[in-house]
Short mmCIF file of C-alpha atoms in Angstrom, two decimals:
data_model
loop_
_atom_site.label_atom_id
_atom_site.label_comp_id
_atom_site.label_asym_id
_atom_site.label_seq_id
_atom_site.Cartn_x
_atom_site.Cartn_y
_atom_site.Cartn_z
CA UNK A 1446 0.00 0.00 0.00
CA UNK A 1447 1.45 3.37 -0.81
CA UNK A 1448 0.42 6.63 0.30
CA UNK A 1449 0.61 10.03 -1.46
CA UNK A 1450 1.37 13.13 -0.54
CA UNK A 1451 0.43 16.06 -2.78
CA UNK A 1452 2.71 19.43 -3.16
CA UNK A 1453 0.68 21.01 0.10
CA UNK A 1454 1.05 17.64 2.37
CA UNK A 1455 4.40 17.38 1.35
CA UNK A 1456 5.41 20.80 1.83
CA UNK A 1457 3.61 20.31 5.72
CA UNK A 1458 6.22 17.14 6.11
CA UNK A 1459 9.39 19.24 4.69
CA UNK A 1460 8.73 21.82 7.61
CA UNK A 1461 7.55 19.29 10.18
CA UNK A 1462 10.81 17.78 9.57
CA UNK A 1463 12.68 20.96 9.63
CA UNK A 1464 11.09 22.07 12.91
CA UNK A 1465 11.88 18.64 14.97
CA UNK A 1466 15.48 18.81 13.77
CA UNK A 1467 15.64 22.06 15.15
CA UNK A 1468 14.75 20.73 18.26
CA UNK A 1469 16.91 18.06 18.38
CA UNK A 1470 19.26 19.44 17.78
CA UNK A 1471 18.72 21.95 20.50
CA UNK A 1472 17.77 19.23 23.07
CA UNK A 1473 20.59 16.53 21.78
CA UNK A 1474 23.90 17.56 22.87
CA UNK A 1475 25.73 14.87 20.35
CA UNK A 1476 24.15 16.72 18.03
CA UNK A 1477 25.34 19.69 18.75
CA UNK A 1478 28.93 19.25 19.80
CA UNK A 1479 29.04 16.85 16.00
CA UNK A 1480 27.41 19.81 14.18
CA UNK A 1481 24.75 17.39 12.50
CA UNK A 1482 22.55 19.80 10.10
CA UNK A 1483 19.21 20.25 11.75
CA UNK A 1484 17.33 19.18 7.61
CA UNK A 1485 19.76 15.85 8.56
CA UNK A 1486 18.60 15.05 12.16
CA UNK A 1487 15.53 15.83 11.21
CA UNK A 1488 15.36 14.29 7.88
CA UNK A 1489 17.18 10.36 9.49
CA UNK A 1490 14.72 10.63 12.49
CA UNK A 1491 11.90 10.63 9.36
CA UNK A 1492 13.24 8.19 7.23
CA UNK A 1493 13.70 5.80 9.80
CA UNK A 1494 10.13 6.24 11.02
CA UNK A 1495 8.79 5.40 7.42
CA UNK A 1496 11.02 2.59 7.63
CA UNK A 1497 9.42 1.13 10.69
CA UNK A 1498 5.74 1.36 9.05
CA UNK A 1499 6.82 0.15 5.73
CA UNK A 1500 8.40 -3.20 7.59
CA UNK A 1501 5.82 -3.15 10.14
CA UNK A 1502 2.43 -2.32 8.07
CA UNK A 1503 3.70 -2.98 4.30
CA UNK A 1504 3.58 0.91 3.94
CA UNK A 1505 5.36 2.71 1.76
CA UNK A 1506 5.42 6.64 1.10
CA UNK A 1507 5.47 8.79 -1.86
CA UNK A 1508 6.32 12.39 -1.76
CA UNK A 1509 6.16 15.06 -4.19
CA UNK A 1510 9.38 14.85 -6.03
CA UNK A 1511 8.82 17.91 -8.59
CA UNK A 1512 8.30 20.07 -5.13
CA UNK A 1513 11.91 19.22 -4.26
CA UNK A 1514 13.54 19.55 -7.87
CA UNK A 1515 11.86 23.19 -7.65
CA UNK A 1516 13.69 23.84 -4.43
CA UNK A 1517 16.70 22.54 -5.50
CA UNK A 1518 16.52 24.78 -8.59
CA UNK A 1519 16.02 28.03 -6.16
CA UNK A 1520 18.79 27.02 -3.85
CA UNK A 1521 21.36 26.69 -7.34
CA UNK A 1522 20.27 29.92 -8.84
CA UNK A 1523 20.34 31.91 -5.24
CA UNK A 1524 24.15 30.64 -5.39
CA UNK A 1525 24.47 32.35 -9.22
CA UNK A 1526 22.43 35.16 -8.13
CA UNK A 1527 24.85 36.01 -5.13
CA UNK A 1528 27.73 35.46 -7.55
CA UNK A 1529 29.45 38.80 -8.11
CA UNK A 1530 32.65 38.48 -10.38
CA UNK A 1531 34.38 41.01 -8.01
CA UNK A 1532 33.63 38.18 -5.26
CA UNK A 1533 34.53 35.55 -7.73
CA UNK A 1534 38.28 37.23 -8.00
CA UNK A 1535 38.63 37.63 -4.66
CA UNK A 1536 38.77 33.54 -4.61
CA UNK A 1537 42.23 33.64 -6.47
CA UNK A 1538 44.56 31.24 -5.89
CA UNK A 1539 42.50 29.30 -3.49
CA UNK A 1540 39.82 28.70 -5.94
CA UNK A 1541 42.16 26.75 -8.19
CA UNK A 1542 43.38 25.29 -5.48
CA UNK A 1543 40.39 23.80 -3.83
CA UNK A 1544 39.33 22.99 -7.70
CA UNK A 1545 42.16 20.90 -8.68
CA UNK A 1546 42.05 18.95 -4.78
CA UNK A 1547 38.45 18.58 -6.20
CA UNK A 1548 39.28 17.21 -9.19
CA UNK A 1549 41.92 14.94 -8.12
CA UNK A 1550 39.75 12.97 -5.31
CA UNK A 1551 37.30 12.63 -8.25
CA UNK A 1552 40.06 10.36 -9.77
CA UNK A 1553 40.60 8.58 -6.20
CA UNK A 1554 36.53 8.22 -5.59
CA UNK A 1555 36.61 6.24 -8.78
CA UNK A 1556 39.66 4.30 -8.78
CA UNK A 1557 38.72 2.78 -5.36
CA UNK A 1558 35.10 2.34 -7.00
CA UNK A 1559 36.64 0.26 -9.89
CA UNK A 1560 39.39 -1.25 -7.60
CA UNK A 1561 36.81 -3.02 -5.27
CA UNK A 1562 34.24 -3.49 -7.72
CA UNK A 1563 37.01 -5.66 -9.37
CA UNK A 1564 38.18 -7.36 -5.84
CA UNK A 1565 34.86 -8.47 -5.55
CA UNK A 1566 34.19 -9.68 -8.85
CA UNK A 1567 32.06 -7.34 -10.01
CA UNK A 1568 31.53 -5.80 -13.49
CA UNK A 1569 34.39 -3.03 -12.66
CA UNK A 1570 31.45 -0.26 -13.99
CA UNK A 1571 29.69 -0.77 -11.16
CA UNK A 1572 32.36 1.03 -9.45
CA UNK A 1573 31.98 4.23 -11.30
CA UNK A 1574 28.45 3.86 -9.92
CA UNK A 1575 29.69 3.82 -6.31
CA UNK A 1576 31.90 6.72 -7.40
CA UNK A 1577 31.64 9.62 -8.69
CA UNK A 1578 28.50 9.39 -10.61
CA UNK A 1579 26.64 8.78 -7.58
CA UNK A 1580 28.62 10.72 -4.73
CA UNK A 1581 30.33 13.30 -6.46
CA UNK A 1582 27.73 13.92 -9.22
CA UNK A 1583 24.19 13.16 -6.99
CA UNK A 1584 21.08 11.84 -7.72
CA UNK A 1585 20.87 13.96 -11.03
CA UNK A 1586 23.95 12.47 -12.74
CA UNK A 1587 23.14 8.93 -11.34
CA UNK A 1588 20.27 8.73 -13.62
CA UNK A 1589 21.82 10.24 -16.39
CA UNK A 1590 24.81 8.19 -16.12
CA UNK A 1591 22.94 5.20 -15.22
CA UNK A 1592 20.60 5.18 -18.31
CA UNK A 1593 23.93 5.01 -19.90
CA UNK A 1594 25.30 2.21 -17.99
CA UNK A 1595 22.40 0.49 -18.48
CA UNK A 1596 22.65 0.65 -22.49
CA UNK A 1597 25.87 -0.56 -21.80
CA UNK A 1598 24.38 -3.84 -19.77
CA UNK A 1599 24.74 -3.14 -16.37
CA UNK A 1600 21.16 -4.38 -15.36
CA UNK A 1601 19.64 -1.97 -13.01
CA UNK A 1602 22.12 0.71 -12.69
CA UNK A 1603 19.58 3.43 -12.65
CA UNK A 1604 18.15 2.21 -8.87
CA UNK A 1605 22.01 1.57 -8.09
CA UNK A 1606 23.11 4.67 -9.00
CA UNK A 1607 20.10 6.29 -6.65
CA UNK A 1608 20.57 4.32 -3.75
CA UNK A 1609 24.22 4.70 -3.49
CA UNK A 1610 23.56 8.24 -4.05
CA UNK A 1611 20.87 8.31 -1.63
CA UNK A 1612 23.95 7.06 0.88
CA UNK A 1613 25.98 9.53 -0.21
CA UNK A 1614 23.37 12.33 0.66
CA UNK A 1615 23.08 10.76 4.53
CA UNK A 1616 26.75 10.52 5.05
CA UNK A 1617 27.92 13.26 3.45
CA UNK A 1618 25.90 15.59 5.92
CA UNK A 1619 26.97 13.03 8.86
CA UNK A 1620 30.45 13.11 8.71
CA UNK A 1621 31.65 16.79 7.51
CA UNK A 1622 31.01 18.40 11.32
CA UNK A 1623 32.59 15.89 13.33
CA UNK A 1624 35.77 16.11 10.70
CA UNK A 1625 35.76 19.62 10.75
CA UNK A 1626 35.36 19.60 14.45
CA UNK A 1627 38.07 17.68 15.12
CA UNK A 1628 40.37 19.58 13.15
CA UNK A 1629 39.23 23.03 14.52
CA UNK A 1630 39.66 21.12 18.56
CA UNK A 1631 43.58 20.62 17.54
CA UNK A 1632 44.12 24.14 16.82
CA UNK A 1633 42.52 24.98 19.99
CA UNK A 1634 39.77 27.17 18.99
CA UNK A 1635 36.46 28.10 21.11
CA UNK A 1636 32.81 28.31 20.25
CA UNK A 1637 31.38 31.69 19.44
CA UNK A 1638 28.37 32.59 21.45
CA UNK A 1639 25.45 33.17 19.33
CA UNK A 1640 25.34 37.22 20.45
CA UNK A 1641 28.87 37.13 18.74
CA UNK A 1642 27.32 35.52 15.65
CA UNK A 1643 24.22 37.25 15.33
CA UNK A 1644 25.59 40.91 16.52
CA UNK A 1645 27.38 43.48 14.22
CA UNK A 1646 27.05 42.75 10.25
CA UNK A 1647 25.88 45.29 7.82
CA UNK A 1648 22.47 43.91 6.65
CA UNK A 1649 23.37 44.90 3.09
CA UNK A 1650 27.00 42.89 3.46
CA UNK A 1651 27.18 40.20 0.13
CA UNK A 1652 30.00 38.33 1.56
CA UNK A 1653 28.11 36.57 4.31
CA UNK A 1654 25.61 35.20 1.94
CA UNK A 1655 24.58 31.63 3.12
CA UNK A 1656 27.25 31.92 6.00
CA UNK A 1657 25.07 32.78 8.70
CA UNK A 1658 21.63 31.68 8.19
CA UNK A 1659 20.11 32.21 11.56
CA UNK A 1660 20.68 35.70 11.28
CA UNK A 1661 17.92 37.87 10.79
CA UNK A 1662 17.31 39.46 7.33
CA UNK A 1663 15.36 42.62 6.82
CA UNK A 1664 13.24 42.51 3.30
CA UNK A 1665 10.04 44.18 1.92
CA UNK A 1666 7.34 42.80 -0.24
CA UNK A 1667 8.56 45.04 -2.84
CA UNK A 1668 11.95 43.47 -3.37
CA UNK A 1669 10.79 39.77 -2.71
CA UNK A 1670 8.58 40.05 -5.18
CA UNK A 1671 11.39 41.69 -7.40
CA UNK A 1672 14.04 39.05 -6.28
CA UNK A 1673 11.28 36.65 -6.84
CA UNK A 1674 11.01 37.70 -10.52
CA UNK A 1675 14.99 37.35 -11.17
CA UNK A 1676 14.60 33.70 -10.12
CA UNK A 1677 11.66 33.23 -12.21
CA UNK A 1678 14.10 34.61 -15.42
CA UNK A 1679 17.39 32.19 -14.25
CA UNK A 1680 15.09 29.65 -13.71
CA UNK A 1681 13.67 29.72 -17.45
CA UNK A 1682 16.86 30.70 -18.66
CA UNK A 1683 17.97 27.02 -17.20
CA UNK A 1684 14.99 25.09 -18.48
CA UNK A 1685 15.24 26.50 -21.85
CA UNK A 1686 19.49 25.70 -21.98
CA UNK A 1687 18.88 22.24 -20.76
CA UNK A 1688 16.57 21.52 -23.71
CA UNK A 1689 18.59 22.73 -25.94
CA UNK A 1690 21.52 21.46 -24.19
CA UNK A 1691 19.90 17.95 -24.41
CA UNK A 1692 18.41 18.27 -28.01
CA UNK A 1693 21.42 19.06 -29.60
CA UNK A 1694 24.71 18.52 -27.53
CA UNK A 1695 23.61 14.98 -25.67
CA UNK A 1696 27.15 13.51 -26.17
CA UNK A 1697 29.33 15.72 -24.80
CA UNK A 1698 27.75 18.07 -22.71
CA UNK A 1699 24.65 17.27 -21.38
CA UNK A 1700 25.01 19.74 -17.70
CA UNK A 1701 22.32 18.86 -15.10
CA UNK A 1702 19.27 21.54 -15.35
CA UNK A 1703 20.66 23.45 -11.45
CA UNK A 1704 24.23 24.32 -13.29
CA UNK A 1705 22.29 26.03 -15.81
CA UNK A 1706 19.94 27.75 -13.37
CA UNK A 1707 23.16 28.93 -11.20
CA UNK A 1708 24.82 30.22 -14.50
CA UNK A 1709 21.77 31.91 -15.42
CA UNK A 1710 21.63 33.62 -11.90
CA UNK A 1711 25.45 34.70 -12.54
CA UNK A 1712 24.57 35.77 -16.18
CA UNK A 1713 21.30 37.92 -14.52
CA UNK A 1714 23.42 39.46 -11.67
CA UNK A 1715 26.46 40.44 -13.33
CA UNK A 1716 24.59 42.08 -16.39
CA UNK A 1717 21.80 44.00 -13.71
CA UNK A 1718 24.46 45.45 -11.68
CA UNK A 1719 27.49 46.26 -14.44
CA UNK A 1720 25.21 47.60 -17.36
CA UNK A 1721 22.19 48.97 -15.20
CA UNK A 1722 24.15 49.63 -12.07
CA UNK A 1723 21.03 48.01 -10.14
CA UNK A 1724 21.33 47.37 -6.04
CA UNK A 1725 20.84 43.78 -5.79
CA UNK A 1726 18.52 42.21 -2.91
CA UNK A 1727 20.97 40.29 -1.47
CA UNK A 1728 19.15 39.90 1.70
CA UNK A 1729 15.90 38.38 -0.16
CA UNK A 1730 18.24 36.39 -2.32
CA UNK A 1731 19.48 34.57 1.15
CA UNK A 1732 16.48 33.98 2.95
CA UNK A 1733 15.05 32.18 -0.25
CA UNK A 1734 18.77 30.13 -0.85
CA UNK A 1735 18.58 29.00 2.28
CA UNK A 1736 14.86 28.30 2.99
CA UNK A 1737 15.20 26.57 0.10
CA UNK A 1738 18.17 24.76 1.26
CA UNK A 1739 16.93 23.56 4.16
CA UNK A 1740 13.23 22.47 2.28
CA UNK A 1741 15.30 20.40 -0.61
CA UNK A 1742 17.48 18.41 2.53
CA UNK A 1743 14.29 17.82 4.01
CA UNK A 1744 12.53 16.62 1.26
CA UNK A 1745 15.55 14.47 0.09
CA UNK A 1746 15.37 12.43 3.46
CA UNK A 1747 11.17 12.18 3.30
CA UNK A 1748 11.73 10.58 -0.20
CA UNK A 1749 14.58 7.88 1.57
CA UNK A 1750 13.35 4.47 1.16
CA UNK A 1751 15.92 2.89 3.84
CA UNK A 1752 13.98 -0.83 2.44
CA UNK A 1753 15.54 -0.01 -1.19
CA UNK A 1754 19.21 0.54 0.80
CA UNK A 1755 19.11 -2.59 2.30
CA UNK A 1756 18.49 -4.43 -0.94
CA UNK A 1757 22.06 -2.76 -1.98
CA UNK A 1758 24.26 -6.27 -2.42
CA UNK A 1759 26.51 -6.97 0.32
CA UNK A 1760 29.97 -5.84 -1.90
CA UNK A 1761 28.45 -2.76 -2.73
CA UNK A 1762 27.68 -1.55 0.80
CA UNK A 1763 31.33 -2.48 1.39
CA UNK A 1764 32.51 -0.04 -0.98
CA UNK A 1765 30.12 2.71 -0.18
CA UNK A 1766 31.27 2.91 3.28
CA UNK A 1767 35.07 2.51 2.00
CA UNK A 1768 34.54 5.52 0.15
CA UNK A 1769 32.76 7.52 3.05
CA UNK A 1770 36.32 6.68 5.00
CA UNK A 1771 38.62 7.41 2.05
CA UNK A 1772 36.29 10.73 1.48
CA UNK A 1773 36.98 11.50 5.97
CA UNK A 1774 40.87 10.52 5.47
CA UNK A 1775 41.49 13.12 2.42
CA UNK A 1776 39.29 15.79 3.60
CA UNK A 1777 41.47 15.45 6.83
CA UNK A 1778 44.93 14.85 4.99
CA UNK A 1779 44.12 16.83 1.54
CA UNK A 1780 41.51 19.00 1.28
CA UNK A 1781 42.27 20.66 5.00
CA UNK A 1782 46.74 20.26 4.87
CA UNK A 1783 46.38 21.73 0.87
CA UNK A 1784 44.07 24.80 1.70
CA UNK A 1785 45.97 26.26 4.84
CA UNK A 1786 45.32 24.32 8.22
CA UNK A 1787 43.37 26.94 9.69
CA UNK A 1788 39.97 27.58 10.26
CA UNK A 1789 39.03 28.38 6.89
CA UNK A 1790 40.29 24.98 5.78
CA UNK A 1791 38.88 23.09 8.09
CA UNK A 1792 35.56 24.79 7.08
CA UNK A 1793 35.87 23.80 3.47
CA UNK A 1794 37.00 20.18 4.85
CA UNK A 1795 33.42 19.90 5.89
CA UNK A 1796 32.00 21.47 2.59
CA UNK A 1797 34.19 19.28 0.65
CA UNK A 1798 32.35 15.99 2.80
CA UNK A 1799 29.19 17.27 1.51
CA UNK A 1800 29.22 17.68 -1.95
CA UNK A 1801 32.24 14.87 -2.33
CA UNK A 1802 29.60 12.47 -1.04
CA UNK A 1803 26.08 14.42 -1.33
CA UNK A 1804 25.54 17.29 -2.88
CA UNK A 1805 26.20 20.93 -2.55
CA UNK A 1806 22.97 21.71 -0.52
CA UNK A 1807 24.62 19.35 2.33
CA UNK A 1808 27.94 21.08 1.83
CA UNK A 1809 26.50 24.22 2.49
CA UNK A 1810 24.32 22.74 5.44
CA UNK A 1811 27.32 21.35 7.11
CA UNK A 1812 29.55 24.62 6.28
CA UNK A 1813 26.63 26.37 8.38
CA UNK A 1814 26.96 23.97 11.04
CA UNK A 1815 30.20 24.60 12.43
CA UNK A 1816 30.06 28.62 11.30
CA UNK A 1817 26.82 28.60 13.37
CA UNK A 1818 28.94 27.60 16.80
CA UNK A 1819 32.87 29.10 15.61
CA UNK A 1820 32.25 31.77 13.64
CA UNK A 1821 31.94 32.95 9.85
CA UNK A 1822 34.82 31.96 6.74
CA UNK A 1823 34.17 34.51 4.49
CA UNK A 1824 36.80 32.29 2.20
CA UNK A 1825 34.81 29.23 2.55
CA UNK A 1826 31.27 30.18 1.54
CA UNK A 1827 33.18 31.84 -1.31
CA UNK A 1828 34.61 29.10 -2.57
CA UNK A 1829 32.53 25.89 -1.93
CA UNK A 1830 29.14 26.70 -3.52
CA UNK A 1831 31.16 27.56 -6.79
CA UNK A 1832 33.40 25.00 -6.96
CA UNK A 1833 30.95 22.32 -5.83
CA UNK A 1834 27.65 23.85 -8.17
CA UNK A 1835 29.45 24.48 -10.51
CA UNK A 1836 33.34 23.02 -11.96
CA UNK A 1837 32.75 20.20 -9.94
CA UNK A 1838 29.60 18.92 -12.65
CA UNK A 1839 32.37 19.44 -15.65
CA UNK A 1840 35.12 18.21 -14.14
CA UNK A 1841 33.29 15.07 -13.09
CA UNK A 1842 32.05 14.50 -16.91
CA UNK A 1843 35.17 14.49 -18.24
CA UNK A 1844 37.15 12.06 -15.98
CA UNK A 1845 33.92 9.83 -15.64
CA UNK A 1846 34.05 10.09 -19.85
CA UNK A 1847 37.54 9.39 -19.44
CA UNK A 1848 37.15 5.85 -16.79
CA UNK A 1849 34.27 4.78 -19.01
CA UNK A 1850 36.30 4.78 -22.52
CA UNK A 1851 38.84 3.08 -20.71
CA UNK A 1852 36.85 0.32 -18.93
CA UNK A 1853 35.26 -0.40 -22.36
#
């Protein structure tokens, strides 16, 4: 038996969910001192309750998935729209950086895929699917790349590719606080109290954009409904380029529907305030990103169906937790010793857990996490929702092009 939720009931879940892991997270002192984002603790406490009444009862639940593509979409273009190229300079050096660390554990996350799939006897492209496709890519290049795969043979590599993406979601938003808070412990720093956090930034400040998200935000009707508006245009600016895009270029481009969305929001924001000199809303543009953010992570764990996880062959649950280590270990020895050992780096250790195994909405909700209770990184929140929205989706293509050739 299988229950439906329409958009309304499953917009009442998304903030039910929302509002427990809020207090959980305020009641739960693990989760607090392990910076667990309140859409995770939330979202896990959900999943596993639909788990008990689908084992229990036989029932199973079906949420409105278009409801949480939309808010996905929002969160990717409020990340264009907040994209000044005066900010985007300011990355320098650290942006390449952080993009070819990137890049290079994309190559790791798929060797060990291909290595174990191998080991266990496995068709070795089943290990792209418990790579990259699925943790580094998401849900959205899972099913591209497992229609693919499935051309190719590999008999149900579409639900593969989802579940072990699905995994990657949970874990990536478990494990990037407690990595970054262990790294921040050894260099001895305190907790900010929230008067600290919440006290003494210029409302009308762009470079704290999705870096403190409890803060309040003061906005008018009139420029919602503006900012509003600039959405609506990035958002049919990236439904119109991903037609095309998959009319006409399906073989070697082919970007995911968001990365056009954020690049429309870039295109939008650059052209409105260089040619028209326009003020942008940046404080309307946040509250929506990160609303949004926290709806999509919600809705991502009320569409988890734990009983399709543990259908996942025993090999394959091997390697999926292999790579959730590998992904701790270089986060810890990489990504954090290559971007500075300090505070910023440690910061971007826990971004890099999120979108290296989920997605760039849990990057950004585990980024928040430990800003929330140590304070902002300006250099973080810069560089993360770029790299990991953005280069990450080509970069990925072409190695993943690159393994597949090979393995064929």
């Amino acid at each position: 038996m299988e229950w439906e939720f329409n958009s309304y009931y499953t917009l009442i879940a998304a903030t039910a969910v929302l509002l427990s892991g809020k207090w959980l997270v305020g009641k739960i002192r693990f989760l607090r001192d392990f910076n667990i984002p309140e859409p995770v603790a939330g979202g896990l406490i959900a999943a596993m309750i639909l788990f008990a009444l689908h084992q229990f009862y036989g029932v199973s639940f079906k949420f409105e998935k278009p409801l949480q593509d939309a808010f996905m979409l929002i969160f990717f273009t409020s990340i264009g729209l907040s994209a000044d190229f005066s900010r985007l300079k300011a990355g320098g050096l650290p942006l390449v950086v952080f993009t070819v660390v990137v890049g290079i554990f994309i190559a790791v996350q798929n060797l060990v895929g291909v290595g174990l799939a191998s080991a266990f006897g496995l068709e070795p492209m089943i290990g792209l699917l418990t790579g990259s496709i699925a943790l580094t890519g998401g849900h959205g290049t899972a099913g591209a790349w497992g229609a693919t795969m499935e051309k190719l043979g590999i008999v149900g590599a579409t639900g593969l590719g989802i579940a072990s993406a699905t995994f990657g979601l949970v874990f990536g938003g478990i494990i990037g606080g407690p990595v970054a808070r262990r790294l921040i412990n050894k260099q001895g720093r305190k907790p900010t109290n929230a008067e600290t956090l919440s006290a003494g930034t210029n409302d009308d400040n762009t470079d704290d954009v999705f870096e403190k998200a409890v803060r309040p935000r003061l906005i008018t009707a009139d420029s919602a409904i503006e900012t509003l508006a600039m959405f609506a245009a990035s958002i049919a600016f990236g439904q119109i380029m991903d037609t095309i895009d998959s009319t006409y270029f399906p073989g070697w481009m082919n970007l995911p529907k968001f990365v056009w969305c954020l690049f429309g929001g870039v295109v939008l924001r650059n052209i409105l305030t260089s040619a028209f000199k326009m003020n942008m809303f940046d404080r309307a543009i946040d509250v929506f990103g990160n609303a949004s953010l926290s709806l999509f992570l919600a809705m991502a764990l009320l569409n988890l169906k734990l009983w399709e996880l543990t259908d996942l062959a025993g090999p394959v649950t091997v390697i999926l937790l292999v790579q959730t280590v590998v992904m701790m270990v270089y986060a810890t020895f990489v990504t954090y010793v290559f971007m500075g050992r300090d505070y910023d780096s440690a910061v971007l250790a826990a971004g890099h857990c999120g979108f290296g195994l989920g997605a760039t909405p849990t990057a950004v909700a585990n980024m928040q996490s430990i800003t929330n209770t140590f304070g902002p990184s300006h250099k973080a929140f810069l560089i993360v929702p770029m790299v990991g929205a953005f280069f990450v989706d080509i970069i990925n293509a072409v190695i993943l092009s690159g393994f597949l050739n090979f393995l064929k």
